[in-house]
Short mmCIF file of C-alpha atoms in Angstrom, two decimals:
data_model
loop_
_atom_site.label_atom_id
_atom_site.label_comp_id
_atom_site.label_asym_id
_atom_site.label_seq_id
_atom_site.Cartn_x
_atom_site.Cartn_y
_atom_site.Cartn_z
CA MET W 1 96.66 124.48 103.40
CA TRP W 2 95.24 123.23 106.69
CA LYS W 3 92.45 121.45 104.80
CA LEU W 4 95.18 119.80 102.74
CA SER W 5 96.83 118.63 105.96
CA ILE W 6 93.55 117.28 107.37
CA ASP W 7 92.75 115.48 104.13
CA ALA W 8 96.25 114.00 103.98
CA ALA W 9 95.97 112.86 107.60
CA SER W 10 92.60 111.17 107.00
CA ALA W 11 93.91 109.47 103.86
CA LEU W 12 96.98 108.35 105.80
CA ILE W 13 94.79 106.89 108.54
CA ALA W 14 92.87 104.96 105.90
CA GLN W 15 96.10 103.60 104.43
CA LEU W 16 97.43 102.75 107.89
CA SER W 17 94.24 100.88 108.73
CA GLY W 18 94.84 98.61 105.76
CA ALA W 19 98.53 98.15 106.45
CA LEU W 20 98.13 97.54 110.18
CA GLY W 21 95.18 95.26 109.55
CA LEU W 22 97.22 93.19 107.12
CA LEU W 23 100.24 93.09 109.43
CA ILE W 24 98.16 91.94 112.38
CA ALA W 25 96.03 89.51 110.39
CA THR W 26 98.85 87.88 108.39
CA PRO W 27 100.21 85.69 111.26
CA ILE W 28 96.63 84.54 111.87
CA PHE W 29 96.11 83.83 108.18
CA LEU W 30 99.35 81.84 108.08
CA SER W 31 98.49 79.89 111.23
CA PHE W 32 94.96 78.92 110.24
CA LEU W 33 95.25 78.73 106.44
CA GLY W 34 98.91 77.79 105.73
CA LYS W 35 101.59 79.11 103.38
CA GLU W 36 99.93 77.87 100.20
CA ALA W 37 96.75 79.71 101.12
CA TYR W 38 98.79 82.83 101.75
CA GLY W 39 100.23 82.29 98.29
CA LEU W 40 96.67 82.62 96.98
CA ILE W 41 96.37 85.88 98.90
CA GLY W 42 99.56 86.91 97.10
CA ILE W 43 97.91 86.02 93.79
CA LEU W 44 94.96 88.23 94.82
CA ALA W 45 97.32 91.15 95.55
CA THR W 46 99.17 90.66 92.23
CA VAL W 47 96.05 90.49 90.07
CA GLN W 48 94.49 93.39 91.95
CA SER W 49 97.54 95.55 91.24
CA LEU W 50 97.38 94.63 87.57
CA ILE W 51 93.69 95.44 87.36
CA VAL W 52 94.06 98.75 89.20
CA LEU W 53 96.87 99.81 86.86
CA LEU W 54 94.97 98.59 83.82
CA ASP W 55 92.10 100.99 84.48
CA LEU W 56 94.01 102.79 81.70
CA GLY W 57 94.24 106.02 83.67
CA VAL W 58 90.49 106.56 83.63
CA ALA W 59 90.25 106.85 87.44
CA THR W 60 93.03 109.44 87.52
CA SER W 61 91.43 111.36 84.65
CA LEU W 62 88.08 111.29 86.46
CA MET W 63 89.73 112.68 89.60
CA ARG W 64 91.30 115.47 87.56
CA ALA W 65 88.06 116.21 85.68
CA THR W 66 86.13 116.35 88.96
CA SER W 67 88.65 118.81 90.43
CA SER W 68 88.38 120.91 87.27
CA PHE W 69 84.56 120.85 87.56
CA LYS W 70 84.85 122.32 91.06
CA GLU W 71 86.74 125.28 89.60
CA THR W 72 84.71 125.82 86.40
CA GLY W 73 81.23 124.63 87.42
CA ASP W 74 80.71 122.99 84.00
CA THR W 75 78.08 120.46 85.13
CA ALA W 76 77.26 119.13 81.65
CA ARG W 77 80.89 118.35 80.89
CA PHE W 78 81.38 116.66 84.26
CA HIS W 79 78.32 114.43 83.86
CA ALA W 80 79.37 113.49 80.33
CA ILE W 81 82.74 112.33 81.63
CA PHE W 82 81.16 110.58 84.61
CA ARG W 83 78.76 108.68 82.35
CA LEU W 84 81.60 107.46 80.13
CA VAL W 85 83.51 106.33 83.21
CA LEU W 86 80.48 104.38 84.48
CA LEU W 87 80.18 102.61 81.13
CA PHE W 88 83.89 101.78 81.18
CA ALA W 89 83.65 100.52 84.77
CA ALA W 90 80.68 98.29 83.95
CA ALA W 91 82.47 96.81 80.92
CA GLY W 92 85.58 96.16 82.99
CA PHE W 93 83.54 94.49 85.74
CA CYS W 94 82.00 92.08 83.20
CA ALA W 95 85.43 91.36 81.69
CA ILE W 96 86.91 90.57 85.13
CA LEU W 97 84.09 88.15 85.95
CA ILE W 98 84.39 86.40 82.58
CA ALA W 99 88.17 86.08 83.02
CA GLY W 100 87.70 84.65 86.51
CA PHE W 101 85.17 82.00 85.56
CA ALA W 102 86.92 81.06 82.31
CA GLY W 103 90.52 81.07 83.54
CA ALA W 104 90.28 79.65 87.07
CA ASN W 105 90.84 76.07 85.96
CA THR W 106 93.86 76.90 83.80
CA VAL W 107 95.51 79.03 86.50
CA ALA W 108 94.91 76.38 89.19
CA THR W 109 96.13 73.39 87.20
CA VAL W 110 98.70 74.79 84.76
CA TRP W 111 100.25 78.01 86.04
CA LEU W 112 100.43 77.49 89.82
CA SER W 113 102.56 74.78 91.43
CA VAL W 114 100.20 73.52 94.17
CA ASP W 115 101.42 70.73 96.45
CA ASN W 116 98.77 70.17 99.12
CA LEU W 117 95.58 72.08 98.31
CA PRO W 118 92.91 70.29 96.23
CA SER W 119 92.59 71.66 92.71
CA ALA W 120 88.84 72.18 93.09
CA THR W 121 89.39 74.31 96.22
CA VAL W 122 91.98 76.45 94.45
CA GLN W 123 89.60 77.00 91.52
CA THR W 124 86.77 78.05 93.86
CA CYS W 125 89.09 80.47 95.65
CA LEU W 126 90.21 81.97 92.35
CA VAL W 127 86.62 82.58 91.28
CA ALA W 128 85.93 84.34 94.60
CA ILE W 129 89.12 86.36 94.12
CA PHE W 130 88.02 87.62 90.71
CA ILE W 131 84.54 88.52 92.00
CA GLN W 132 86.17 90.49 94.80
CA LEU W 133 88.42 92.20 92.26
CA GLY W 134 85.37 93.18 90.21
CA PHE W 135 83.80 94.92 93.20
CA ARG W 136 87.04 96.70 94.05
CA TRP W 137 87.47 97.74 90.41
CA ILE W 138 84.22 99.73 90.50
CA THR W 139 85.00 101.03 93.99
CA GLY W 140 88.23 102.53 92.63
CA PHE W 141 86.37 104.74 90.14
CA LEU W 142 83.80 105.92 92.68
CA ARG W 143 86.58 106.65 95.16
CA ALA W 144 88.42 108.70 92.48
CA ASN W 145 85.28 110.80 92.05
CA ALA W 146 85.02 111.36 95.81
CA LEU W 147 88.69 112.36 96.03
CA GLY W 148 88.32 114.74 93.07
CA MET W 149 85.46 116.49 94.90
CA GLU W 150 87.78 116.58 97.95
CA TRP W 151 85.48 114.41 100.06
CA VAL W 152 88.65 112.83 101.37
CA VAL W 153 87.53 112.32 104.97
CA THR W 154 84.33 110.51 103.94
CA ALA W 155 86.09 108.35 101.35
CA SER W 156 88.76 107.48 103.92
CA ALA W 157 86.08 106.46 106.46
CA VAL W 158 84.60 104.04 103.91
CA GLN W 159 88.06 102.61 103.23
CA VAL W 160 88.67 102.12 106.96
CA LEU W 161 85.35 100.27 107.25
CA GLY W 162 86.36 97.94 104.41
CA ASN W 163 89.73 97.25 106.02
CA VAL W 164 88.17 96.51 109.42
CA LEU W 165 85.78 94.01 107.82
CA ARG W 166 88.41 92.49 105.55
CA TYR W 167 91.19 92.00 108.09
CA GLY W 168 89.72 92.45 111.57
CA LEU W 169 86.50 90.49 111.15
CA GLY W 170 88.15 88.07 108.70
CA ALA W 171 90.87 87.14 111.19
CA GLY W 172 88.32 86.90 114.00
CA LEU W 173 86.12 84.50 112.06
CA LEU W 174 89.13 82.30 111.34
CA VAL W 175 89.82 82.04 115.06
CA TRP W 176 86.16 81.47 115.92
CA PRO W 177 84.07 79.74 114.68
CA GLY W 178 86.59 78.90 111.93
CA LEU W 179 86.29 79.17 108.15
CA SER W 180 87.28 76.85 105.36
CA LEU W 181 89.66 78.27 102.75
CA SER W 182 86.97 78.75 100.10
CA THR W 183 84.54 80.29 102.64
CA PHE W 184 87.27 82.72 103.71
CA PHE W 185 87.69 84.02 100.15
CA TRP W 186 83.91 84.30 99.67
CA PHE W 187 83.79 86.32 102.89
CA GLN W 188 86.48 88.63 101.51
CA ALA W 189 84.37 89.15 98.37
CA SER W 190 81.34 90.07 100.51
CA CYS W 191 83.45 92.66 102.39
CA SER W 192 84.38 94.28 99.08
CA ALA W 193 80.68 94.35 98.12
CA VAL W 194 79.83 96.20 101.35
CA GLU W 195 82.62 98.73 100.70
CA LEU W 196 81.30 99.27 97.17
CA LEU W 197 77.76 99.92 98.39
CA CYS W 198 78.99 102.44 100.96
CA ILE W 199 81.10 104.50 98.53
CA LEU W 200 78.27 104.32 95.97
CA PHE W 201 75.89 105.81 98.55
CA VAL W 202 78.35 108.62 99.31
CA VAL W 203 78.90 109.52 95.65
CA ARG W 204 75.23 109.20 94.66
CA LYS W 205 74.09 111.39 97.55
CA ASN W 206 76.53 114.22 96.83
CA LEU W 207 76.56 114.31 93.03
CA PRO W 208 74.97 117.37 91.37
CA HIS W 209 71.82 116.45 89.43
CA PRO W 210 71.08 115.20 86.88
CA ILE W 211 73.52 112.29 86.92
CA PHE W 212 73.22 111.59 83.19
CA ALA W 213 73.69 114.12 80.40
CA ARG W 214 74.12 113.97 76.67
CA VAL W 215 77.66 112.88 75.78
CA ASP W 216 79.40 115.09 73.24
CA VAL W 217 82.78 113.50 72.64
CA ARG W 218 84.03 116.59 70.84
CA ASN W 219 83.83 118.54 74.10
CA LEU W 220 85.94 115.91 75.84
CA LYS W 221 88.88 115.97 73.44
CA SER W 222 91.42 117.22 75.98
CA GLU W 223 90.36 114.69 78.62
CA LEU W 224 90.39 111.82 76.13
CA HIS W 225 93.86 112.86 74.94
CA LEU W 226 95.14 112.90 78.53
CA THR W 227 93.52 109.55 79.27
CA GLY W 228 95.02 108.02 76.13
CA THR W 229 98.54 109.06 77.10
CA LEU W 230 98.03 107.90 80.66
CA SER W 231 96.59 104.61 79.41
CA ALA W 232 99.71 103.81 77.41
CA ALA W 233 101.95 104.67 80.37
CA LEU W 234 99.92 102.56 82.80
CA VAL W 235 99.86 99.55 80.51
CA LEU W 236 103.64 99.69 80.37
CA TRP W 237 103.95 100.20 84.12
CA SER W 238 101.49 97.40 84.92
CA ILE W 239 103.67 95.02 82.94
CA ALA W 240 106.82 96.23 84.66
CA SER W 241 105.56 96.48 88.24
CA GLN W 242 104.01 93.02 88.33
CA ALA W 243 106.53 91.17 86.16
CA ASP W 244 108.45 89.87 89.18
CA ARG W 245 105.31 88.48 90.84
CA VAL W 246 104.08 86.87 87.64
CA ILE W 247 107.45 85.26 86.89
CA LEU W 248 107.99 83.99 90.43
CA SER W 249 104.41 82.71 90.82
CA ASN W 250 105.17 80.31 87.97
CA ILE W 251 108.74 79.41 89.00
CA LEU W 252 108.21 78.95 92.75
CA PRO W 253 105.94 76.43 94.49
CA LEU W 254 102.84 78.17 95.83
CA GLY W 255 104.11 77.94 99.43
CA GLU W 256 107.44 79.58 98.58
CA PHE W 257 105.63 82.22 96.56
CA GLY W 258 103.61 82.91 99.71
CA GLU W 259 106.87 83.48 101.60
CA PHE W 260 108.04 85.88 98.87
CA MET W 261 104.76 87.79 99.20
CA LEU W 262 105.37 88.10 102.94
CA GLY W 263 108.48 90.13 102.11
CA ILE W 264 106.54 92.21 99.58
CA THR W 265 103.88 92.88 102.21
CA ILE W 266 106.42 94.27 104.67
CA ALA W 267 108.24 96.34 102.03
CA SER W 268 104.94 97.81 100.81
CA GLY W 269 104.68 99.59 104.14
CA VAL W 270 106.63 102.38 102.44
CA LEU W 271 103.88 102.73 99.81
CA ILE W 272 101.31 103.47 102.52
CA LEU W 273 102.46 107.08 102.30
CA ALA W 274 101.99 107.27 98.53
CA GLY W 275 98.19 106.94 98.68
CA PRO W 276 97.53 110.02 100.82
CA PHE W 277 99.92 112.13 98.75
CA GLY W 278 98.23 111.14 95.48
CA GLY W 279 94.63 111.31 96.64
CA VAL W 280 95.09 114.77 98.13
CA LEU W 281 97.76 116.26 95.88
CA ILE W 282 96.23 115.66 92.42
CA PRO W 283 93.02 117.65 93.13
CA ARG W 284 94.94 120.47 94.82
CA LEU W 285 97.61 120.77 92.10
CA THR W 286 94.91 120.62 89.43
CA SER W 287 93.02 123.49 91.06
CA LEU W 288 96.21 125.55 91.30
CA SER W 289 97.06 124.78 87.67
CA GLU W 290 93.57 125.77 86.50
CA ALA W 291 93.95 129.04 88.42
CA ASN W 292 97.44 129.65 86.92
CA ASP W 293 98.86 129.95 90.43
CA SER W 294 102.53 129.24 89.69
CA LYS W 295 103.69 130.18 93.19
CA GLY W 296 101.11 127.87 94.76
CA LEU W 297 102.19 125.03 92.48
CA HIS W 298 105.83 125.56 93.40
CA THR W 299 105.31 125.69 97.16
CA THR W 300 102.80 122.82 97.32
CA PHE W 301 104.94 120.55 95.14
CA LEU W 302 108.14 121.26 97.04
CA ALA W 303 106.47 120.92 100.43
CA THR W 304 104.96 117.55 99.50
CA LEU W 305 108.25 116.27 98.10
CA THR W 306 109.98 117.28 101.33
CA ALA W 307 107.37 115.54 103.49
CA ALA W 308 107.64 112.41 101.35
CA SER W 309 111.43 112.42 101.68
CA VAL W 310 111.27 112.68 105.46
CA PHE W 311 108.45 110.30 106.35
CA ALA W 312 108.68 107.75 103.52
CA GLY W 313 112.46 107.89 103.83
CA ALA W 314 112.34 107.12 107.55
CA VAL W 315 109.99 104.17 107.04
CA ALA W 316 111.93 102.74 104.07
CA VAL W 317 115.39 103.01 105.60
CA THR W 318 114.23 101.67 108.97
CA LEU W 319 112.62 98.67 107.28
CA GLY W 320 115.59 98.14 105.00
CA PHE W 321 118.19 98.04 107.77
CA PHE W 322 116.11 96.34 110.49
CA MET W 323 114.28 93.79 108.31
CA GLU W 324 115.54 90.77 110.30
CA ASP W 325 114.12 92.24 113.48
CA VAL W 326 110.85 93.09 111.73
CA PHE W 327 110.38 89.47 110.65
CA ARG W 328 111.26 88.20 114.14
CA ILE W 329 108.73 90.53 115.75
CA TRP W 330 106.05 89.96 113.11
CA LEU W 331 106.15 86.19 112.62
CA ASP W 332 108.19 85.05 115.65
CA ALA W 333 110.47 83.35 113.14
CA SER W 334 114.21 82.75 113.04
CA PRO W 335 116.00 85.05 110.55
CA ASN W 336 117.58 81.95 108.98
CA GLN W 337 114.11 80.61 108.15
CA TYR W 338 113.39 83.58 105.89
CA ALA W 339 116.95 84.68 105.03
CA ASP W 340 116.39 85.10 101.27
CA VAL W 341 113.02 86.78 101.78
CA ILE W 342 114.51 89.22 104.32
CA ARG W 343 117.26 90.34 101.95
CA THR W 344 114.73 90.65 99.12
CA ALA W 345 112.34 92.72 101.23
CA SER W 346 115.17 95.11 102.19
CA TRP W 347 115.85 95.87 98.53
CA TYR W 348 112.15 96.32 97.83
CA SER W 349 111.83 98.78 100.72
CA LEU W 350 114.54 101.02 99.26
CA GLY W 351 113.08 100.68 95.76
CA ASN W 352 109.65 101.64 97.07
CA LEU W 353 111.13 104.80 98.58
CA ALA W 354 112.34 105.86 95.13
CA LEU W 355 108.88 104.97 93.77
CA VAL W 356 107.11 107.18 96.34
CA LEU W 357 109.40 110.14 95.68
CA GLY W 358 109.04 109.70 91.92
CA SER W 359 105.25 109.73 92.23
CA ILE W 360 105.22 113.38 93.37
CA PRO W 361 106.46 114.72 89.98
CA TYR W 362 103.98 112.33 88.31
CA TYR W 363 101.10 114.03 90.17
CA LEU W 364 102.41 117.36 88.91
CA GLN W 365 102.30 116.04 85.34
CA VAL W 366 98.70 114.88 85.82
CA ALA W 367 97.71 118.30 87.15
CA LYS W 368 99.40 120.00 84.20
CA GLY W 369 97.73 117.63 81.75
CA ASN W 370 101.10 116.73 80.23
CA LEU W 371 101.98 113.04 80.51
CA HIS W 372 104.33 112.66 77.57
CA TYR W 373 107.37 112.65 79.84
CA HIS W 374 105.72 110.07 82.07
CA LEU W 375 105.09 107.86 79.05
CA ILE W 376 108.77 108.04 78.10
CA GLY W 377 109.84 107.24 81.67
CA ALA W 378 107.41 104.32 81.88
CA ALA W 379 108.75 102.88 78.63
CA PHE W 380 112.36 102.98 79.87
CA SER W 381 111.39 101.59 83.29
CA THR W 382 109.49 98.73 81.68
CA ALA W 383 112.39 97.90 79.40
CA GLY W 384 114.84 98.09 82.31
CA LEU W 385 112.81 95.73 84.49
CA LEU W 386 112.06 93.23 81.74
CA ILE W 387 115.77 93.04 80.89
CA SER W 388 117.19 93.04 84.43
CA LEU W 389 114.63 90.81 86.17
CA PRO W 390 115.35 87.51 84.36
CA VAL W 391 119.11 88.08 84.54
CA LEU W 392 119.25 89.00 88.23
CA ILE W 393 116.72 86.31 89.23
CA HIS W 394 118.87 83.76 87.42
CA PHE W 395 122.05 84.77 89.27
CA ARG W 396 120.66 85.93 92.66
CA GLY W 397 117.33 84.10 93.01
CA ILE W 398 114.41 86.03 94.48
CA GLU W 399 116.86 88.61 95.87
CA GLY W 400 117.64 89.56 92.28
CA ALA W 401 114.03 90.73 91.87
CA GLY W 402 114.51 93.16 94.75
CA ILE W 403 117.81 94.46 93.37
CA ALA W 404 116.26 95.06 89.94
CA TRP W 405 113.31 96.86 91.54
CA MET W 406 115.59 99.19 93.49
CA LEU W 407 117.89 100.03 90.58
CA VAL W 408 115.13 100.74 88.06
CA ASN W 409 113.03 102.87 90.43
CA THR W 410 116.07 104.91 91.48
CA SER W 411 116.81 105.65 87.82
CA ALA W 412 113.15 106.56 87.26
CA LEU W 413 113.30 108.98 90.22
CA CYS W 414 116.17 110.91 88.62
CA TRP W 415 114.15 111.20 85.40
CA SER W 416 111.04 112.35 87.30
CA LEU W 417 112.91 115.15 89.08
CA TRP W 418 114.31 116.36 85.76
CA VAL W 419 110.76 116.41 84.35
CA ALA W 420 109.51 118.40 87.33
CA LYS W 421 112.17 121.02 86.62
CA ARG W 422 110.94 121.26 83.03
CA LEU W 423 107.31 121.72 84.08
CA LEU W 424 108.08 124.13 86.92
CA PRO W 425 111.00 126.35 85.78
CA SER W 426 110.92 128.15 89.13
CA LEU W 427 112.42 125.03 90.74
CA HIS W 428 116.15 125.26 91.39
CA HIS W 429 118.72 122.48 91.64
CA LEU W 430 119.29 123.50 95.26
CA ASP W 431 115.66 122.60 95.92
CA TRP W 432 116.55 118.92 95.36
CA LEU W 433 119.31 119.33 97.94
CA ARG W 434 116.96 120.83 100.52
CA ALA W 435 113.93 118.65 99.77
CA VAL W 436 115.49 115.23 99.09
CA ILE W 437 119.23 114.89 99.64
CA LEU W 438 119.57 116.53 103.06
CA PRO W 439 116.63 114.69 104.71
CA ILE W 440 117.67 111.31 103.27
CA SER W 441 121.28 111.91 104.35
CA GLY W 442 120.18 112.70 107.89
CA ILE W 443 118.02 109.59 107.97
CA LEU W 444 120.85 107.36 106.72
CA PHE W 445 123.31 108.79 109.25
CA ALA W 446 120.86 108.24 112.12
CA THR W 447 120.04 104.72 110.91
CA PHE W 448 123.70 103.66 110.72
CA THR W 449 124.24 105.08 114.19
CA PHE W 450 121.28 103.29 115.76
CA LYS W 451 122.03 100.06 113.88
CA HIS W 452 125.40 99.80 115.61
CA ALA W 453 124.41 101.38 118.93
CA VAL W 454 121.05 99.76 119.66
CA THR W 455 120.52 96.09 120.43
CA LEU W 456 116.89 95.01 120.33
CA PRO W 457 115.64 92.81 123.22
CA GLN W 458 114.91 89.15 122.54
CA ASP W 459 111.28 89.30 123.61
CA ARG W 460 108.97 90.46 120.82
CA ILE W 461 107.10 93.16 122.77
CA GLY W 462 110.31 94.77 124.00
CA ALA W 463 111.84 94.54 120.53
CA LEU W 464 108.73 96.15 118.99
CA ILE W 465 108.80 99.06 121.43
CA THR W 466 112.54 99.58 120.88
CA LEU W 467 112.16 99.42 117.10
CA LEU W 468 109.27 101.93 117.11
CA ALA W 469 111.31 104.29 119.30
CA THR W 470 114.26 103.91 116.94
CA GLY W 471 112.05 104.64 113.93
CA LEU W 472 110.69 107.74 115.64
CA ALA W 473 114.22 108.96 116.38
CA ILE W 474 115.20 108.37 112.75
CA THR W 475 112.15 110.36 111.62
CA ILE W 476 113.11 113.23 113.92
CA ALA W 477 116.61 113.14 112.43
CA GLY W 478 115.05 113.50 108.98
CA ILE W 479 112.99 116.49 110.12
CA ILE W 480 116.01 118.17 111.68
CA SER W 481 117.94 117.63 108.43
CA SER W 482 115.19 119.32 106.38
CA PRO W 483 115.39 123.13 106.36
CA LEU W 484 112.09 123.39 104.48
CA LEU W 485 110.18 121.33 107.03
CA ILE W 486 111.78 123.18 109.93
CA ARG W 487 110.70 126.49 108.35
CA PHE W 488 107.13 125.24 108.03
CA LEU W 489 107.00 124.03 111.63
CA ARG W 490 108.49 127.28 112.93
CA ARG W 491 106.04 129.46 111.03
CA SER W 492 103.05 127.27 111.86
CA LEU W 493 103.69 126.64 115.55
CA PHE W 494 105.45 129.78 116.72
CA GLU W 495 104.63 132.58 114.27
CA GLY W 496 101.01 131.67 113.51
CA HIS W 497 101.49 131.60 109.74
CA LYS W 498 99.39 129.15 107.74
CA PRO W 499 101.29 129.08 104.43
CA TRP W 500 103.38 125.99 103.88
CA LEU W 501 106.52 127.97 103.13
#
C-alpha cells in the first residue's frame, strides 16, 4: 500500500506541475498574446479533450492489459495487444494531421468569430495545434503502457519535464526575447515532440522482448469486447463533456470565449486529483481483481473514495465559494470585470467534484472488465447535457453551462455509487456516509464558517497566503470529519500498521 501512496504522490506532483504551470503562465500569456490568442489556447484544450476521449478506450484497455500481463506473464498476448495499439495510434496520428491541414481554413474563417487576429495567423496556429495534438495522442498510449507496468514515478517525471518546457520555458520566451503568436504555437508543438521522445525511450527500454509478436485476434476476444464497450461510452462522453465548449466557441467572440476558458481553467483545478487516482488505481484494482482478492478490492476502493472526498472536496468547495478572490489574486482583476465567468467557474468547480468522485467507481468497473453500467450512465449523462445545455445557456448565458454541468455530474455520481454497490456487494450504505457524506459535510461547514469569518487582505500576496491557509484548514476539517481517514492515519503513524484500513 505504501507503493500505492508513493505512486499516487508522484502522479499528483505531475498533475500539479501542469496546473501550477498553467496558472502561473496564464497571466503572462494574456499580457503578451491577448484574449483572442488565449481563446486559441482554449480551442487547443477543447480539441485535445475530444481527441483524448476519442481514443475509444484503447489507452485504458492497454493499461488494464499491461497490469494483467504483470500478473499472468503472458508475453505473447501482451505484445499482440501492444502491436494493435501501436497501429491504432499511428492511424489516429495520421487522421489528426489530415484534419488539421484540411480543416484549419474552415475553422478559422467560418466557425470562430475573430475580431483582430489575421485569418492567416489563426490558420497557422491551428495547424500547429493539430500537430501538437498528434504528438500528445501517441504520448497518451505510451504513458498508459508505463502506468500499467506501474512505472508511475518515471512516467510522472516525463510529464513534469513536458510541463516545465510547455509553460515555464514558453512563458519565459514570451517575456524575452519575445515570440510571435504563430511561433509560440510551433514552440508548444516542439515541446510535445520532446515529451513523446522521452516517454518512447522509457517504454522501449523497459519492454520485454520481442516487441512484435503474431497477432491472434481470437485470443484477444475479452479485451476487444471490453474496448468496444468502453469505446461506445467514451464517444458519448466526449460529445457530452465538450458540448458546452463547442457551442460557446461558435456563439461567443473569440476573446469572450477566451474569458470563458479562464473560468474553466480555474475550475479544472479539481480534476488535478483525478489523474493520480486513475493512473494508480486502475492497475492496482486490476491486479486485485485478477487475484480474486475481494477484501483488497473493498478496502482499496473505499480508501480511495474517502481520499477523493476529502482532498478533491476541499479544493472544489474552496474554489467554488472563494472564486472572486481567486480571480483577483490570479489576474489582478476586478470581480465585476469577470462577474459572469466567476459564477460559471463556481458551478464548474462543484460539478468537477462530482465528476472526480464518480470516476472512482468507473475505475472499479474497468478493473472488473464490466463497463455495461458505465455505458448506460454515459448515455443518460449525454442526453441530460445535450437537453439542458441549450436551454440553460439560453436563459442564463454562460452561467447556464456551469449549472448544467453540476446537475448532470451530480446525478451521474449517484448512479456510479449504485453501480459500485452492485459490483462489490460487501459495500454497505453506511460506507457512503463515512466515505463521502461526512467528509463533504465537514468541508461545507468549515467553508461557510471561514467565508463569513475571514476577510482576505487587499494585496494579492497577503490574500494568497490567507486563502491557502483557509484551504488547508478546510482540508483538515474534511480529514477530521472522515472516520476512515482518521483510522488510517492512527494505524499508520502511531500503531505501525501498513494496511489502509
